[in-house]
PDB file of C-alpha atoms in Angstrom:
ATOM      1  CA  MET H   5       5.150  19.588  -6.925  1.00 47.00           C
ATOM      2  CA  ALA H   6       7.940  18.483  -4.681  1.00 44.00           C
ATOM      3  CA  THR H   7       9.099  14.970  -5.267  1.00 43.00           C
ATOM      4  CA  SER H   8      12.070  12.885  -4.127  1.00 43.00           C
ATOM      5  CA  ALA H   9      14.622  11.881  -6.691  1.00 43.00           C
ATOM      6  CA  SER H  10      14.764   8.470  -5.027  1.00 43.00           C
ATOM      7  CA  SER H  11      11.151   7.800  -5.912  1.00 46.00           C
ATOM      8  CA  PRO H  12      10.711   8.221  -9.690  1.00 46.00           C
ATOM      9  CA  ARG H  13       7.699   5.744  -9.758  1.00 46.00           C
ATOM     10  CA  THR H  14       5.862   8.033  -7.255  1.00 44.00           C
ATOM     11  CA  ALA H  15       6.805  11.060  -9.247  1.00 47.00           C
ATOM     12  CA  VAL H  16       5.728   9.771 -12.587  1.00 42.00           C
ATOM     13  CA  ARG H  17       2.379   8.402 -11.196  1.00 48.00           C
ATOM     14  CA  ALA H  18       1.600  11.570  -9.442  1.00 46.00           C
ATOM     15  CA  MET H  19       2.370  13.718 -12.549  1.00 44.00           C
ATOM     16  CA  SER H  20       0.483  11.362 -14.845  1.00 44.00           C
ATOM     17  CA  ARG H  21      -2.662  11.612 -12.798  1.00 42.00           C
ATOM     18  CA  VAL H  22      -2.441  15.485 -12.975  1.00 37.00           C
ATOM     19  CA  PHE H  23      -1.381  16.084 -16.553  1.00 34.00           C
ATOM     20  CA  VAL H  24      -2.073  12.826 -18.552  1.00 35.00           C
ATOM     21  CA  ARG H  25      -5.144  11.128 -19.521  1.00 36.00           C
ATOM     22  CA  VAL H  26      -3.582   8.116 -20.988  1.00 36.00           C
ATOM     23  CA  VAL H  27      -5.407   6.026 -23.671  1.00 36.00           C
ATOM     24  CA  ALA H  28      -3.476   2.919 -23.882  1.00 39.00           C
ATOM     25  CA  THR H  29      -3.255   1.084 -27.109  1.00 38.00           C
ATOM     26  CA  PRO H  30      -2.071  -2.499 -28.044  1.00 41.00           C
ATOM     27  CA  PRO H  31       1.248  -2.910 -29.909  1.00 39.00           C
ATOM     28  CA  SER H  32      -0.596  -3.350 -33.205  1.00 39.00           C
ATOM     29  CA  TYR H  33      -2.623  -0.184 -32.718  1.00 35.00           C
ATOM     30  CA  PRO H  34      -1.609   3.252 -34.060  1.00 33.00           C
ATOM     31  CA  ALA H  35       0.349   5.281 -31.605  1.00 33.00           C
ATOM     32  CA  PHE H  36      -1.681   7.730 -29.570  1.00 31.00           C
ATOM     33  CA  ALA H  37      -0.363  11.259 -29.364  1.00 30.00           C
ATOM     34  CA  THR H  38      -1.240  13.334 -26.424  1.00 29.00           C
ATOM     35  CA  HIS H  39      -0.156  16.860 -25.779  1.00 29.00           C
ATOM     36  CA  LEU H  40       0.614  18.009 -22.205  1.00 27.00           C
ATOM     37  CA  GLN H  41       0.864  21.582 -21.007  1.00 29.00           C
ATOM     38  CA  GLU H  42       2.415  22.614 -17.633  1.00 31.00           C
ATOM     39  CA  GLY H  43       2.482  26.366 -17.476  1.00 33.00           C
ATOM     40  CA  ASN H  44       4.330  27.602 -20.515  1.00 32.00           C
ATOM     41  CA  SER H  45       5.954  24.260 -21.166  1.00 29.00           C
ATOM     42  CA  ILE H  46       4.431  21.852 -23.749  1.00 27.00           C
ATOM     43  CA  ALA H  47       5.672  18.411 -24.115  1.00 31.00           C
ATOM     44  CA  SER H  48       4.505  16.178 -26.915  1.00 30.00           C
ATOM     45  CA  LEU H  49       4.352  12.556 -26.105  1.00 30.00           C
ATOM     46  CA  THR H  50       3.704   9.588 -28.286  1.00 30.00           C
ATOM     47  CA  LEU H  51       2.549   6.566 -26.346  1.00 32.00           C
ATOM     48  CA  SER H  52       3.323   3.171 -27.634  1.00 34.00           C
ATOM     49  CA  PHE H  53       3.831  -0.125 -25.886  1.00 31.00           C
ATOM     50  CA  THR H  54       6.606  -1.011 -28.430  1.00 32.00           C
ATOM     51  CA  SER H  55       8.742   2.121 -28.115  1.00 32.00           C
ATOM     52  CA  ALA H  56       9.844   4.405 -25.430  1.00 33.00           C
ATOM     53  CA  ILE H  57       8.057   7.648 -24.618  1.00 30.00           C
ATOM     54  CA  GLN H  58      10.015  10.498 -26.242  1.00 32.00           C
ATOM     55  CA  CYS H  59       9.924  13.789 -24.497  1.00 33.00           C
ATOM     56  CA  ARG H  60      10.814  16.643 -27.019  1.00 30.00           C
ATOM     57  CA  GLY H  61       9.951  19.347 -24.475  1.00 32.00           C
ATOM     58  CA  GLY H  62      12.591  18.212 -21.889  1.00 31.00           C
ATOM     59  CA  TRP H  63      12.606  16.250 -18.680  1.00 29.00           C
ATOM     60  CA  PHE H  64       9.500  16.215 -16.417  1.00 29.00           C
ATOM     61  CA  ALA H  65       9.975  17.975 -13.171  1.00 33.00           C
ATOM     62  CA  GLY H  66      10.719  15.801 -10.321  1.00 35.00           C
ATOM     63  CA  VAL H  67      11.866  12.806 -12.565  1.00 36.00           C
ATOM     64  CA  PRO H  68      15.673  12.549 -12.305  1.00 38.00           C
ATOM     65  CA  ARG H  69      18.018  11.898 -15.150  1.00 37.00           C
ATOM     66  CA  ARG H  70      19.439   8.433 -15.258  1.00 37.00           C
ATOM     67  CA  PRO H  71      22.282   8.197 -12.780  1.00 41.00           C
ATOM     68  CA  HIS H  72      25.698   7.852 -14.402  1.00 39.00           C
ATOM     69  CA  ARG H  73      26.277   4.193 -13.505  1.00 41.00           C
ATOM     70  CA  THR H  74      27.883   1.769 -15.722  1.00 43.00           C
ATOM     71  CA  ASN H  75      25.436  -0.902 -14.751  1.00 48.00           C
ATOM     72  CA  ALA H  76      22.319   1.308 -15.172  1.00 46.00           C
ATOM     73  CA  PRO H  77      19.761   0.310 -17.801  1.00 46.00           C
ATOM     74  CA  PRO H  78      19.060   2.884 -20.628  1.00 49.00           C
ATOM     75  CA  PHE H  79      16.660   5.687 -19.539  1.00 42.00           C
ATOM     76  CA  ASP H  80      14.038   4.626 -22.140  1.00 47.00           C
ATOM     77  CA  THR H  81      13.916   1.119 -20.592  1.00 45.00           C
ATOM     78  CA  GLU H  82      13.312   2.632 -17.111  1.00 45.00           C
ATOM     79  CA  TRP H  83      10.801   5.044 -18.422  1.00 47.00           C
ATOM     80  CA  ASN H  84       8.827   2.291 -20.069  1.00 49.00           C
ATOM     81  CA  ARG H  85       8.846   0.286 -16.985  1.00 48.00           C
ATOM     82  CA  LEU H  86       7.629   3.178 -14.863  1.00 51.00           C
ATOM     83  CA  MET H  87       4.808   4.183 -17.411  1.00 60.00           C
ATOM     84  CA  THR H  88       3.488   0.735 -18.131  1.00 78.00           C
ATOM     85  CA  LYS H  89       0.002   0.415 -16.613  1.00 94.00           C
ATOM     86  CA  THR H  90      -0.943  -2.408 -14.269  1.00 97.00           C
ATOM     87  CA  LEU H  91      -4.428  -3.988 -14.344  1.00 98.00           C
ATOM     88  CA  GLY H  92      -5.418  -5.730 -11.122  1.00 98.00           C
ATOM     89  CA  LEU H  93      -7.907  -8.667 -11.377  1.00 98.00           C
ATOM     90  CA  ILE H  94      -9.748  -9.625  -8.159  1.00 98.00           C
ATOM     91  CA  GLY H  95     -11.355 -12.855  -9.421  1.00 97.00           C
ATOM     92  CA  SER H  96      -9.563 -14.866 -12.156  1.00 95.00           C
ATOM     93  CA  GLY H  97     -12.193 -17.009 -13.684  1.00 95.00           C
ATOM     94  CA  MET H  98     -13.424 -16.830 -17.283  1.00 95.00           C
ATOM     95  CA  ILE H  99     -13.931 -13.051 -17.526  1.00 97.00           C
ATOM     96  CA  GLY H 100     -10.939 -12.356 -15.310  1.00 98.00           C
ATOM     97  CA  GLY H 101      -8.692 -14.545 -17.289  1.00 97.00           C
ATOM     98  CA  THR H 102      -9.886 -13.237 -20.480  1.00 98.00           C
ATOM     99  CA  LEU H 103      -9.291  -9.638 -19.513  1.00 98.00           C
ATOM    100  CA  ALA H 104      -5.807 -10.603 -18.183  1.00 98.00           C
ATOM    101  CA  ARG H 105      -4.926 -12.105 -21.708  1.00 98.00           C
ATOM    102  CA  LEU H 106      -6.203  -9.008 -23.442  1.00 98.00           C
ATOM    103  CA  ALA H 107      -4.311  -6.597 -21.051  1.00 98.00           C
ATOM    104  CA  VAL H 108      -0.957  -8.570 -21.548  1.00 98.00           C
ATOM    105  CA  ALA H 109      -1.486  -8.352 -25.352  1.00 97.00           C
ATOM    106  CA  ALA H 110      -1.973  -4.650 -24.961  1.00 97.00           C
ATOM    107  CA  GLY H 111       1.306  -4.271 -23.117  1.00 96.00           C
ATOM    108  CA  TRP H 112      -0.146  -3.896 -19.586  1.00 97.00           C
ATOM    109  CA  ASN H 113       1.206  -5.707 -16.559  1.00 97.00           C
ATOM    110  CA  VAL H 114      -1.437  -7.768 -14.719  1.00 98.00           C
ATOM    111  CA  VAL H 115      -1.741  -8.851 -11.115  1.00 98.00           C
ATOM    112  CA  LEU H 116      -4.215 -11.735 -10.588  1.00 98.00           C
ATOM    113  CA  SER H 117      -5.962 -12.772  -7.450  1.00 98.00           C
ATOM    114  CA  ASN H 118      -8.875 -15.094  -6.342  1.00 97.00           C
ATOM    115  CA  SER H 119     -10.383 -16.415  -3.097  1.00 94.00           C
ATOM    116  CA  ARG H 120      -8.241 -19.612  -3.124  1.00 95.00           C
ATOM    117  CA  GLY H 121      -4.804 -17.983  -2.852  1.00 96.00           C
ATOM    118  CA  PRO H 122      -1.987 -16.929  -5.299  1.00 97.00           C
ATOM    119  CA  GLU H 123      -0.547 -20.522  -5.503  1.00 97.00           C
ATOM    120  CA  THR H 124      -3.626 -21.678  -7.283  1.00 97.00           C
ATOM    121  CA  LEU H 125      -3.008 -19.291 -10.220  1.00 98.00           C
ATOM    122  CA  GLY H 126       0.293 -20.676 -11.334  1.00 97.00           C
ATOM    123  CA  ALA H 127      -0.857 -22.109 -14.521  1.00 97.00           C
ATOM    124  CA  LEU H 128      -2.538 -18.923 -15.667  1.00 97.00           C
ATOM    125  CA  VAL H 129       0.444 -16.752 -14.633  1.00 98.00           C
ATOM    126  CA  ALA H 130       2.801 -19.148 -16.613  1.00 98.00           C
ATOM    127  CA  GLU H 131       0.575 -18.868 -19.634  1.00 97.00           C
ATOM    128  CA  LEU H 132       0.562 -15.115 -19.494  1.00 98.00           C
ATOM    129  CA  GLY H 133       4.291 -14.726 -19.063  1.00 97.00           C
ATOM    130  CA  GLU H 134       6.597 -12.214 -17.480  1.00 96.00           C
ATOM    131  CA  ARG H 135       4.037  -9.378 -17.340  1.00 97.00           C
ATOM    132  CA  ALA H 136       1.812 -11.402 -14.941  1.00 98.00           C
ATOM    133  CA  ARG H 137       2.067 -12.342 -11.291  1.00 98.00           C
ATOM    134  CA  ALA H 138      -0.327 -13.605  -8.627  1.00 98.00           C
ATOM    135  CA  ALA H 139      -1.097 -11.984  -5.296  1.00 98.00           C
ATOM    136  CA  THR H 140      -3.829 -11.682  -2.638  1.00 98.00           C
ATOM    137  CA  PRO H 141      -6.822  -9.448  -3.466  1.00 98.00           C
ATOM    138  CA  ALA H 142      -5.526  -6.725  -1.033  1.00 97.00           C
ATOM    139  CA  GLU H 143      -2.136  -6.887  -2.667  1.00 98.00           C
ATOM    140  CA  THR H 144      -3.653  -6.720  -6.066  1.00 98.00           C
ATOM    141  CA  ALA H 145      -5.638  -3.674  -5.041  1.00 97.00           C
ATOM    142  CA  GLU H 146      -2.478  -1.877  -3.813  1.00 96.00           C
ATOM    143  CA  ALA H 147      -0.342  -2.756  -6.912  1.00 96.00           C
ATOM    144  CA  ALA H 148      -2.776  -1.856  -9.656  1.00 97.00           C
ATOM    145  CA  ASP H 149      -3.546   1.329 -11.431  1.00 96.00           C
ATOM    146  CA  LEU H 150      -7.028   0.038 -12.353  1.00 97.00           C
ATOM    147  CA  VAL H 151      -8.834  -2.898 -10.652  1.00 98.00           C
ATOM    148  CA  VAL H 152     -11.451  -5.172 -12.122  1.00 98.00           C
ATOM    149  CA  VAL H 153     -13.575  -7.139  -9.667  1.00 98.00           C
ATOM    150  CA  THR H 154     -15.135 -10.207 -11.163  1.00 97.00           C
ATOM    151  CA  VAL H 155     -16.472 -12.407  -8.424  1.00 97.00           C
ATOM    152  CA  PRO H 156     -19.935 -13.779  -7.784  1.00 97.00           C
ATOM    153  CA  LEU H 157     -22.265 -10.995  -6.413  1.00 97.00           C
ATOM    154  CA  HIS H 158     -22.719 -12.825  -3.114  1.00 97.00           C
ATOM    155  CA  ALA H 159     -19.026 -12.302  -2.448  1.00 97.00           C
ATOM    156  CA  HIS H 160     -18.931  -8.537  -3.047  1.00 97.00           C
ATOM    157  CA  ASP H 161     -18.892  -7.855   0.656  1.00 96.00           C
ATOM    158  CA  ARG H 162     -15.533  -9.739   0.979  1.00 97.00           C
ATOM    159  CA  LEU H 163     -13.860  -7.308  -1.475  1.00 98.00           C
ATOM    160  CA  PRO H 164     -10.942  -5.563   0.298  1.00 97.00           C
ATOM    161  CA  ARG H 165     -12.616  -2.218   1.075  1.00 97.00           C
ATOM    162  CA  GLU H 166      -9.684  -0.492   2.573  1.00 97.00           C
ATOM    163  CA  ALA H 167      -7.197  -1.546  -0.101  1.00 97.00           C
ATOM    164  CA  LEU H 168      -9.624  -0.335  -2.794  1.00 98.00           C
ATOM    165  CA  ALA H 169     -10.379   3.072  -1.283  1.00 98.00           C
ATOM    166  CA  GLY H 170      -9.276   5.794  -3.698  1.00 97.00           C
ATOM    167  CA  ARG H 171      -9.169   3.337  -6.630  1.00 97.00           C
ATOM    168  CA  THR H 172     -11.191   3.093  -9.805  1.00 98.00           C
ATOM    169  CA  VAL H 173     -12.958  -0.230  -9.671  1.00 98.00           C
ATOM    170  CA  LEU H 174     -14.539  -1.907 -12.700  1.00 98.00           C
ATOM    171  CA  ASP H 175     -17.466  -3.959 -11.683  1.00 98.00           C
ATOM    172  CA  THR H 176     -18.427  -6.970 -13.810  1.00 98.00           C
ATOM    173  CA  LEU H 177     -20.862  -8.405 -11.269  1.00 98.00           C
ATOM    174  CA  ASN H 178     -24.336  -9.530 -12.266  1.00 97.00           C
ATOM    175  CA  TYR H 179     -27.142 -10.708  -9.996  1.00 97.00           C
ATOM    176  CA  TYR H 180     -28.218 -14.334 -10.193  1.00 96.00           C
ATOM    177  CA  PRO H 181     -30.703 -15.065  -7.252  1.00 96.00           C
ATOM    178  CA  GLN H 182     -30.401 -18.883  -7.597  1.00 94.00           C
ATOM    179  CA  ARG H 183     -26.544 -18.417  -7.042  1.00 95.00           C
ATOM    180  CA  ASP H 184     -26.448 -15.276  -4.926  1.00 97.00           C
ATOM    181  CA  GLY H 185     -29.527 -15.693  -2.908  1.00 96.00           C
ATOM    182  CA  HIS H 186     -32.317 -13.031  -2.868  1.00 96.00           C
ATOM    183  CA  VAL H 187     -31.199  -9.527  -1.995  1.00 96.00           C
ATOM    184  CA  THR H 188     -34.087  -7.398  -0.935  1.00 96.00           C
ATOM    185  CA  GLU H 189     -32.750  -4.080  -2.278  1.00 96.00           C
ATOM    186  CA  LEU H 190     -32.049  -5.666  -5.617  1.00 97.00           C
ATOM    187  CA  ASP H 191     -35.419  -7.533  -6.056  1.00 95.00           C
ATOM    188  CA  SER H 192     -37.365  -4.361  -5.030  1.00 95.00           C
ATOM    189  CA  GLY H 193     -35.322  -2.165  -7.606  1.00 94.00           C
ATOM    190  CA  GLU H 194     -34.070   0.064  -4.782  1.00 96.00           C
ATOM    191  CA  LEU H 195     -30.504  -0.578  -5.825  1.00 97.00           C
ATOM    192  CA  THR H 196     -28.735  -1.869  -8.838  1.00 98.00           C
ATOM    193  CA  SER H 197     -26.188  -4.493  -8.284  1.00 98.00           C
ATOM    194  CA  SER H 198     -23.465  -1.819  -8.929  1.00 98.00           C
ATOM    195  CA  GLU H 199     -24.903   0.445  -6.419  1.00 98.00           C
ATOM    196  CA  LEU H 200     -24.720  -2.445  -4.031  1.00 98.00           C
ATOM    197  CA  VAL H 201     -20.970  -2.854  -4.729  1.00 98.00           C
ATOM    198  CA  GLN H 202     -20.436   0.834  -4.525  1.00 98.00           C
ATOM    199  CA  ARG H 203     -22.070   0.997  -1.049  1.00 98.00           C
ATOM    200  CA  HIS H 204     -19.517  -1.578   0.181  1.00 98.00           C
ATOM    201  CA  LEU H 205     -16.662  -0.003  -1.595  1.00 98.00           C
ATOM    202  CA  SER H 206     -17.590   3.504  -0.350  1.00 97.00           C
ATOM    203  CA  GLY H 207     -14.105   4.870  -0.807  1.00 97.00           C
ATOM    204  CA  ALA H 208     -13.727   3.658  -4.384  1.00 98.00           C
ATOM    205  CA  ARG H 209     -15.054   4.931  -7.659  1.00 98.00           C
ATOM    206  CA  VAL H 210     -17.057   2.050  -9.138  1.00 98.00           C
ATOM    207  CA  VAL H 211     -17.721   1.779 -12.867  1.00 98.00           C
ATOM    208  CA  LYS H 212     -19.961  -1.002 -14.262  1.00 98.00           C
ATOM    209  CA  ALA H 213     -18.199  -2.676 -17.238  1.00 98.00           C
ATOM    210  CA  PHE H 214     -17.623  -6.076 -19.041  1.00 98.00           C
ATOM    211  CA  ASN H 215     -20.858  -7.503 -17.461  1.00 98.00           C
ATOM    212  CA  SER H 216     -22.881  -7.804 -20.725  1.00 97.00           C
ATOM    213  CA  ILE H 217     -20.608 -10.009 -22.929  1.00 97.00           C
ATOM    214  CA  GLY H 218     -19.416 -13.658 -22.621  1.00 95.00           C
ATOM    215  CA  ALA H 219     -15.812 -14.566 -22.108  1.00 96.00           C
ATOM    216  CA  THR H 220     -15.427 -16.189 -25.473  1.00 95.00           C
ATOM    217  CA  GLN H 221     -16.952 -13.226 -27.334  1.00 97.00           C
ATOM    218  CA  LEU H 222     -14.893 -10.717 -25.110  1.00 98.00           C
ATOM    219  CA  LEU H 223     -11.697 -12.300 -26.455  1.00 97.00           C
ATOM    220  CA  SER H 224     -12.636 -12.953 -30.024  1.00 96.00           C
ATOM    221  CA  LEU H 225     -14.366  -9.474 -30.758  1.00 98.00           C
ATOM    222  CA  ALA H 226     -11.585  -7.340 -29.618  1.00 98.00           C
ATOM    223  CA  ARG H 227     -10.346  -5.170 -32.570  1.00 97.00           C
ATOM    224  CA  PRO H 228      -7.865  -2.206 -32.986  1.00 96.00           C
ATOM    225  CA  ALA H 229      -9.040   1.331 -32.828  1.00 95.00           C
ATOM    226  CA  GLY H 230     -10.716   2.420 -36.090  1.00 94.00           C
ATOM    227  CA  ALA H 231     -11.342  -1.067 -37.215  1.00 97.00           C
ATOM    228  CA  ALA H 232     -14.597  -1.215 -39.248  1.00 96.00           C
ATOM    229  CA  ASP H 233     -15.869  -4.168 -37.299  1.00 97.00           C
ATOM    230  CA  ARG H 234     -14.914  -2.946 -33.856  1.00 98.00           C
ATOM    231  CA  SER H 235     -17.513  -3.490 -31.134  1.00 98.00           C
ATOM    232  CA  ALA H 236     -18.493  -1.350 -28.155  1.00 98.00           C
ATOM    233  CA  LEU H 237     -19.299  -2.240 -24.600  1.00 98.00           C
ATOM    234  CA  PRO H 238     -21.540  -0.172 -22.168  1.00 98.00           C
ATOM    235  CA  ILE H 239     -20.123   1.474 -19.015  1.00 98.00           C
ATOM    236  CA  ALA H 240     -21.954   3.270 -16.264  1.00 98.00           C
ATOM    237  CA  GLY H 241     -20.676   5.168 -13.192  1.00 98.00           C
ATOM    238  CA  ASP H 242     -21.130   8.137 -10.977  1.00 98.00           C
ATOM    239  CA  ASP H 243     -17.627   9.656 -11.375  1.00 98.00           C
ATOM    240  CA  ALA H 244     -16.739  11.183 -14.768  1.00 98.00           C
ATOM    241  CA  ALA H 245     -12.932  10.716 -14.290  1.00 98.00           C
ATOM    242  CA  ALA H 246     -13.392   7.052 -13.395  1.00 98.00           C
ATOM    243  CA  LYS H 247     -15.535   6.476 -16.462  1.00 98.00           C
ATOM    244  CA  ALA H 248     -12.832   8.145 -18.564  1.00 97.00           C
ATOM    245  CA  GLU H 249     -10.319   5.721 -17.141  1.00 97.00           C
ATOM    246  CA  ALA H 250     -12.626   2.750 -17.892  1.00 98.00           C
ATOM    247  CA  ALA H 251     -13.046   3.976 -21.440  1.00 98.00           C
ATOM    248  CA  ALA H 252      -9.295   4.205 -21.882  1.00 97.00           C
ATOM    249  CA  LEU H 253      -8.932   0.641 -20.624  1.00 98.00           C
ATOM    250  CA  LEU H 254     -11.704  -0.623 -22.995  1.00 98.00           C
ATOM    251  CA  ASN H 255      -9.821   1.154 -25.840  1.00 97.00           C
ATOM    252  CA  ALA H 256      -6.565  -0.476 -24.871  1.00 97.00           C
ATOM    253  CA  LEU H 257      -8.204  -3.956 -24.822  1.00 98.00           C
ATOM    254  CA  GLY H 258      -9.997  -3.537 -28.205  1.00 98.00           C
ATOM    255  CA  TYR H 259     -13.406  -1.971 -27.590  1.00 98.00           C
ATOM    256  CA  ASP H 260     -15.283   1.356 -27.858  1.00 98.00           C
ATOM    257  CA  ALA H 261     -17.105   2.471 -24.676  1.00 98.00           C
ATOM    258  CA  VAL H 262     -20.713   3.757 -24.617  1.00 98.00           C
ATOM    259  CA  ASP H 263     -21.596   5.692 -21.557  1.00 98.00           C
ATOM    260  CA  THR H 264     -25.113   4.510 -20.400  1.00 98.00           C
ATOM    261  CA  GLY H 265     -25.340   6.919 -17.344  1.00 98.00           C
ATOM    262  CA  SER H 266     -24.977   6.494 -13.586  1.00 98.00           C
ATOM    263  CA  LEU H 267     -24.693   3.566 -11.371  1.00 98.00           C
ATOM    264  CA  ALA H 268     -28.545   3.797 -11.000  1.00 98.00           C
ATOM    265  CA  ASP H 269     -28.784   3.406 -14.724  1.00 98.00           C
ATOM    266  CA  SER H 270     -26.473   0.350 -14.954  1.00 98.00           C
ATOM    267  CA  TRP H 271     -29.510  -1.907 -15.066  1.00 97.00           C
ATOM    268  CA  ARG H 272     -29.622  -1.142 -18.630  1.00 97.00           C
ATOM    269  CA  SER H 273     -27.013  -3.751 -19.308  1.00 97.00           C
ATOM    270  CA  GLU H 274     -28.030  -6.233 -16.572  1.00 96.00           C
ATOM    271  CA  PRO H 275     -29.601  -9.566 -17.285  1.00 95.00           C
ATOM    272  CA  ASN H 276     -32.981  -9.546 -18.905  1.00 92.00           C
ATOM    273  CA  THR H 277     -32.296  -6.496 -21.006  1.00 95.00           C
ATOM    274  CA  PRO H 278     -31.792  -6.351 -24.756  1.00 95.00           C
ATOM    275  CA  LEU H 279     -28.177  -5.446 -24.319  1.00 96.00           C
ATOM    276  CA  TYR H 280     -27.124  -8.363 -22.202  1.00 95.00           C
ATOM    277  CA  CYS H 281     -25.050 -10.851 -24.024  1.00 94.00           C
ATOM    278  CA  VAL H 282     -27.380 -11.823 -26.870  1.00 92.00           C
ATOM    279  CA  PRO H 283     -26.334  -9.007 -29.357  1.00 96.00           C
ATOM    280  CA  TYR H 284     -22.692 -10.302 -29.036  1.00 97.00           C
ATOM    281  CA  VAL H 285     -23.570 -13.934 -29.919  1.00 94.00           C
ATOM    282  CA  GLY H 286     -25.909 -13.278 -32.783  1.00 88.00           C
ATOM    283  CA  ASP H 287     -28.961 -15.393 -33.824  1.00 85.00           C
ATOM    284  CA  MET H 288     -29.483 -18.461 -31.561  1.00 82.00           C
ATOM    285  CA  PRO H 289     -30.057 -21.823 -33.136  1.00 86.00           C
ATOM    286  CA  SER H 290     -33.560 -23.186 -32.372  1.00 87.00           C
ATOM    287  CA  GLY H 291     -34.386 -26.562 -30.853  1.00 88.00           C
ATOM    288  CA  LEU H 292     -31.413 -26.625 -28.387  1.00 88.00           C
ATOM    289  CA  ASP H 293     -31.820 -28.025 -24.973  1.00 89.00           C
ATOM    290  CA  ARG H 294     -30.284 -26.378 -21.994  1.00 84.00           C
ATOM    291  CA  ALA H 295     -26.867 -28.216 -22.226  1.00 88.00           C
ATOM    292  CA  GLU H 296     -26.669 -27.655 -25.924  1.00 89.00           C
ATOM    293  CA  PHE H 297     -27.448 -24.003 -25.642  1.00 85.00           C
ATOM    294  CA  GLN H 298     -24.725 -23.503 -23.015  1.00 85.00           C
ATOM    295  CA  ARG H 299     -22.201 -25.324 -25.200  1.00 89.00           C
ATOM    296  CA  TRP H 300     -23.152 -23.216 -28.208  1.00 88.00           C
ATOM    297  CA  PHE H 301     -23.083 -19.914 -26.172  1.00 87.00           C
ATOM    298  CA  PHE H 302     -19.518 -20.701 -24.893  1.00 86.00           C
ATOM    299  CA  GLU H 303     -18.249 -21.630 -28.353  1.00 88.00           C
ATOM    300  CA  ALA H 304     -19.912 -18.904 -30.357  1.00 89.00           C
ATOM    301  CA  PRO H 305     -17.235 -16.566 -31.722  1.00 88.00           C
ATOM    302  CA  GLY H 306     -19.631 -13.646 -31.692  1.00 93.00           C
ATOM    303  CA  VAL H 307     -20.811 -10.835 -33.942  1.00 96.00           C
ATOM    304  CA  PRO H 308     -19.580  -7.243 -33.803  1.00 97.00           C
ATOM    305  CA  VAL H 309     -21.895  -4.705 -31.972  1.00 98.00           C
ATOM    306  CA  PRO H 310     -20.944  -1.194 -32.946  1.00 98.00           C
ATOM    307  CA  ALA H 311     -21.318   1.760 -30.513  1.00 98.00           C
ATOM    308  CA  GLN H 312     -24.503   3.119 -32.149  1.00 98.00           C
ATOM    309  CA  ARG H 313     -26.203  -0.181 -31.845  1.00 98.00           C
ATOM    310  CA  VAL H 314     -25.121  -0.429 -28.063  1.00 98.00           C
ATOM    311  CA  LYS H 315     -26.536   3.043 -27.561  1.00 98.00           C
ATOM    312  CA  GLU H 316     -29.771   2.184 -29.169  1.00 98.00           C
ATOM    313  CA  LEU H 317     -30.216  -1.040 -27.204  1.00 98.00           C
ATOM    314  CA  ALA H 318     -29.425   0.790 -23.881  1.00 98.00           C
ATOM    315  CA  ASP H 319     -31.813   3.661 -24.684  1.00 97.00           C
ATOM    316  CA  ALA H 320     -34.596   1.250 -25.573  1.00 95.00           C
ATOM    317  CA  ALA H 321     -34.257  -0.934 -22.446  1.00 95.00           C
ATOM    318  CA  GLU H 322     -37.227  -1.100 -20.067  1.00 93.00           C
ATOM    319  CA  ARG H 323     -36.703  -2.157 -16.471  1.00 91.00           C
ATOM    320  CA  GLY H 324     -38.407  -5.389 -15.698  1.00 84.00           C
ATOM    321  CA  PRO H 325     -37.759  -8.452 -13.504  1.00 84.00           C
ATOM    322  CA  VAL H 326     -34.481  -8.248 -11.807  1.00 87.00           C
ATOM    323  CA  GLY H 327     -31.804 -10.902 -11.838  1.00 85.00           C
ATOM    324  CA  GLY H 328     -30.716 -13.530 -14.360  1.00 82.00           C
ATOM    325  CA  SER H 329     -30.793 -17.227 -14.388  1.00 76.00           C
ATOM    326  CA  LEU H 330     -27.896 -19.552 -14.792  1.00 65.00           C
TER     327      LEU H 330
END
């Protein structure tokens, strides 16, 4: 693999895609060991967001040694900067903002965007700190290793198709006809909402994720890998490698992933299914009016839902009326 010594970021990204399946872990999580093999050369890497990657098997081909400059930063600092993943958020509302907070806590960089312009995200960027910045949706798509789209479904056709081509895109969108208007292909069951998104983003690899849990519960239920009360979330997609990337992101943010099938199967976590939101909030109080229920739902800290339970609920789902209500 020929690379230019003047482009270490390109070299590292290209090699990582070929040789590494990175499972990112927050600073408090145990370090994750991955073994790489390139021909007869084996390098053992320990990935941690609080320490540099240490290569016991020598330098990677194509990644130059640190130049001998008195003002150059230590190589481990450069290496960490190059290897830190970037999560892009197109849509920075409740779910998008929560994912950004979890990603920053996990040691990722985040690029935030919305439909109103980067200047409207100043408060959230300031809260997140130096790992965060705001951009346009197209710039976010270009800058990120993984992109989460979390916009109303009726806005899916305004997602930057060209900028997202070749990317893994995590789709959190749900169909609410009273908000999104009726979509014939969805109402008839011809397509799922994720298949609709994939049709628009024909050059991307779409994975359904983060659509079946409220923002409050998404933040409060995150746990380190191996924790007894760790929850799981469903994912669905047509590309196995993209689903592996999505599962790695979930792991980094504090969740196990349960593969529920293809995009055609993604209805199993849509509104009006047993897996949609209710398991993560627990038993609902009775006698609440609509406003009281909404307040309770947005404040409920949530209850853990392990992977086996997620699988059981997904397998037991039956496809019924399409679309949720707000």
